[in-house]
């Protein structure tokens, strides 16, 4: 006699890869705090320098690509 399959509740699963490890690495090194202490930002900034550097480091650790591919990342940002 065949049994009918019973499914549980739907779940959302995401493949994070090494992202949690890279985030913890940045946190342990205190990259954000150290960069922010050395490079203050203006009040109009949406992100601090530390946040940007932390994202760049995490991106480089999880998805290495040629540095030239990121050259246009900040084009037009920051005014003058």
mmCIF file of C-alpha atoms in Angstrom:
data_model
loop_
_atom_site.group_PDB
_atom_site.id
_atom_site.type_symbol
_atom_site.label_atom_id
_atom_site.label_comp_id
_atom_site.label_asym_id
_atom_site.label_seq_id
_atom_site.Cartn_x
_atom_site.Cartn_y
_atom_site.Cartn_z
ATOM 1 C CA UNK A 1 0.000 0.000 0.000
ATOM 2 C CA UNK A 2 1.385 3.402 -0.987
ATOM 3 C CA UNK A 3 1.633 6.115 1.604
ATOM 4 C CA UNK A 4 0.986 9.708 0.764
ATOM 5 C CA UNK A 5 3.907 12.101 1.402
ATOM 6 C CA UNK A 6 3.342 14.777 4.002
ATOM 7 C CA UNK A 7 5.176 18.045 3.669
ATOM 8 C CA UNK A 8 6.062 20.408 6.465
ATOM 9 C CA UNK A 9 5.701 24.161 6.363
ATOM 10 C CA UNK A 10 7.408 26.018 3.545
ATOM 11 C CA UNK A 11 10.770 27.527 4.446
ATOM 12 C CA UNK A 12 13.100 30.051 2.920
ATOM 13 C CA UNK A 13 16.634 28.840 2.491
ATOM 14 C CA UNK A 14 19.518 30.886 1.179
ATOM 15 C CA UNK A 15 22.989 29.763 0.288
ATOM 16 C CA UNK A 16 25.283 32.079 2.211
ATOM 17 C CA UNK A 17 28.532 30.332 1.408
ATOM 18 C CA UNK A 18 31.455 31.877 3.250
ATOM 19 C CA UNK A 19 29.688 35.178 3.969
ATOM 20 C CA UNK A 20 29.090 34.498 7.709
ATOM 21 C CA UNK A 21 32.736 33.467 8.121
ATOM 22 C CA UNK A 22 34.005 36.587 6.321
ATOM 23 C CA UNK A 23 31.683 38.825 8.354
ATOM 24 C CA UNK A 24 32.942 37.303 11.604
ATOM 25 C CA UNK A 25 36.535 37.717 10.390
ATOM 26 C CA UNK A 26 35.947 41.438 9.766
ATOM 27 C CA UNK A 27 34.242 41.773 13.118
ATOM 28 C CA UNK A 28 37.128 40.148 14.992
ATOM 29 C CA UNK A 29 39.645 42.388 13.256
ATOM 30 C CA UNK A 30 37.474 45.440 14.103
ATOM 31 C CA UNK A 31 37.964 46.771 10.573
ATOM 32 C CA UNK A 32 34.950 49.082 10.709
ATOM 33 C CA UNK A 33 35.845 50.608 14.072
ATOM 34 C CA UNK A 34 39.510 51.153 13.234
ATOM 35 C CA UNK A 35 38.834 52.739 9.845
ATOM 36 C CA UNK A 36 36.051 54.951 11.238
ATOM 37 C CA UNK A 37 38.357 56.142 14.023
ATOM 38 C CA UNK A 38 41.021 57.111 11.480
ATOM 39 C CA UNK A 39 38.710 58.543 8.798
ATOM 40 C CA UNK A 40 35.734 60.560 10.017
ATOM 41 C CA UNK A 41 32.884 61.242 7.595
ATOM 42 C CA UNK A 42 30.637 64.193 6.857
ATOM 43 C CA UNK A 43 27.104 64.313 8.289
ATOM 44 C CA UNK A 44 25.594 63.868 4.814
ATOM 45 C CA UNK A 45 27.269 60.488 4.237
ATOM 46 C CA UNK A 46 24.992 57.453 4.020
ATOM 47 C CA UNK A 47 27.788 55.045 4.943
ATOM 48 C CA UNK A 48 30.962 55.381 6.944
ATOM 49 C CA UNK A 49 34.379 54.635 5.479
ATOM 50 C CA UNK A 50 34.616 51.631 7.794
ATOM 51 C CA UNK A 51 31.387 50.155 6.463
ATOM 52 C CA UNK A 52 32.552 50.533 2.871
ATOM 53 C CA UNK A 53 35.953 48.975 3.574
ATOM 54 C CA UNK A 54 34.313 46.119 5.470
ATOM 55 C CA UNK A 55 32.030 45.380 2.501
ATOM 56 C CA UNK A 56 34.966 45.504 0.081
ATOM 57 C CA UNK A 57 37.009 43.120 2.246
ATOM 58 C CA UNK A 58 34.064 40.738 2.657
ATOM 59 C CA UNK A 59 33.365 40.837 -1.075
ATOM 60 C CA UNK A 60 36.985 40.138 -1.892
ATOM 61 C CA UNK A 61 37.096 37.197 0.533
ATOM 62 C CA UNK A 62 33.853 35.615 -0.672
ATOM 63 C CA UNK A 63 34.004 36.389 -4.379
ATOM 64 C CA UNK A 64 37.509 37.254 -5.560
ATOM 65 C CA UNK A 65 37.570 39.116 -8.831
ATOM 66 C CA UNK A 66 40.062 41.384 -10.560
ATOM 67 C CA UNK A 67 40.358 44.714 -8.768
ATOM 68 C CA UNK A 68 39.761 46.498 -12.068
ATOM 69 C CA UNK A 69 36.194 45.196 -12.105
ATOM 70 C CA UNK A 70 35.450 47.415 -9.088
ATOM 71 C CA UNK A 71 36.996 50.550 -10.577
ATOM 72 C CA UNK A 72 33.668 52.251 -11.378
ATOM 73 C CA UNK A 73 32.127 51.372 -8.002
ATOM 74 C CA UNK A 74 32.299 54.856 -6.518
ATOM 75 C CA UNK A 75 32.027 56.909 -9.689
ATOM 76 C CA UNK A 76 29.960 60.014 -9.115
ATOM 77 C CA UNK A 77 29.754 59.520 -5.356
ATOM 78 C CA UNK A 78 31.022 62.002 -2.810
ATOM 79 C CA UNK A 79 30.699 65.218 -4.728
ATOM 80 C CA UNK A 80 33.659 67.408 -4.479
#
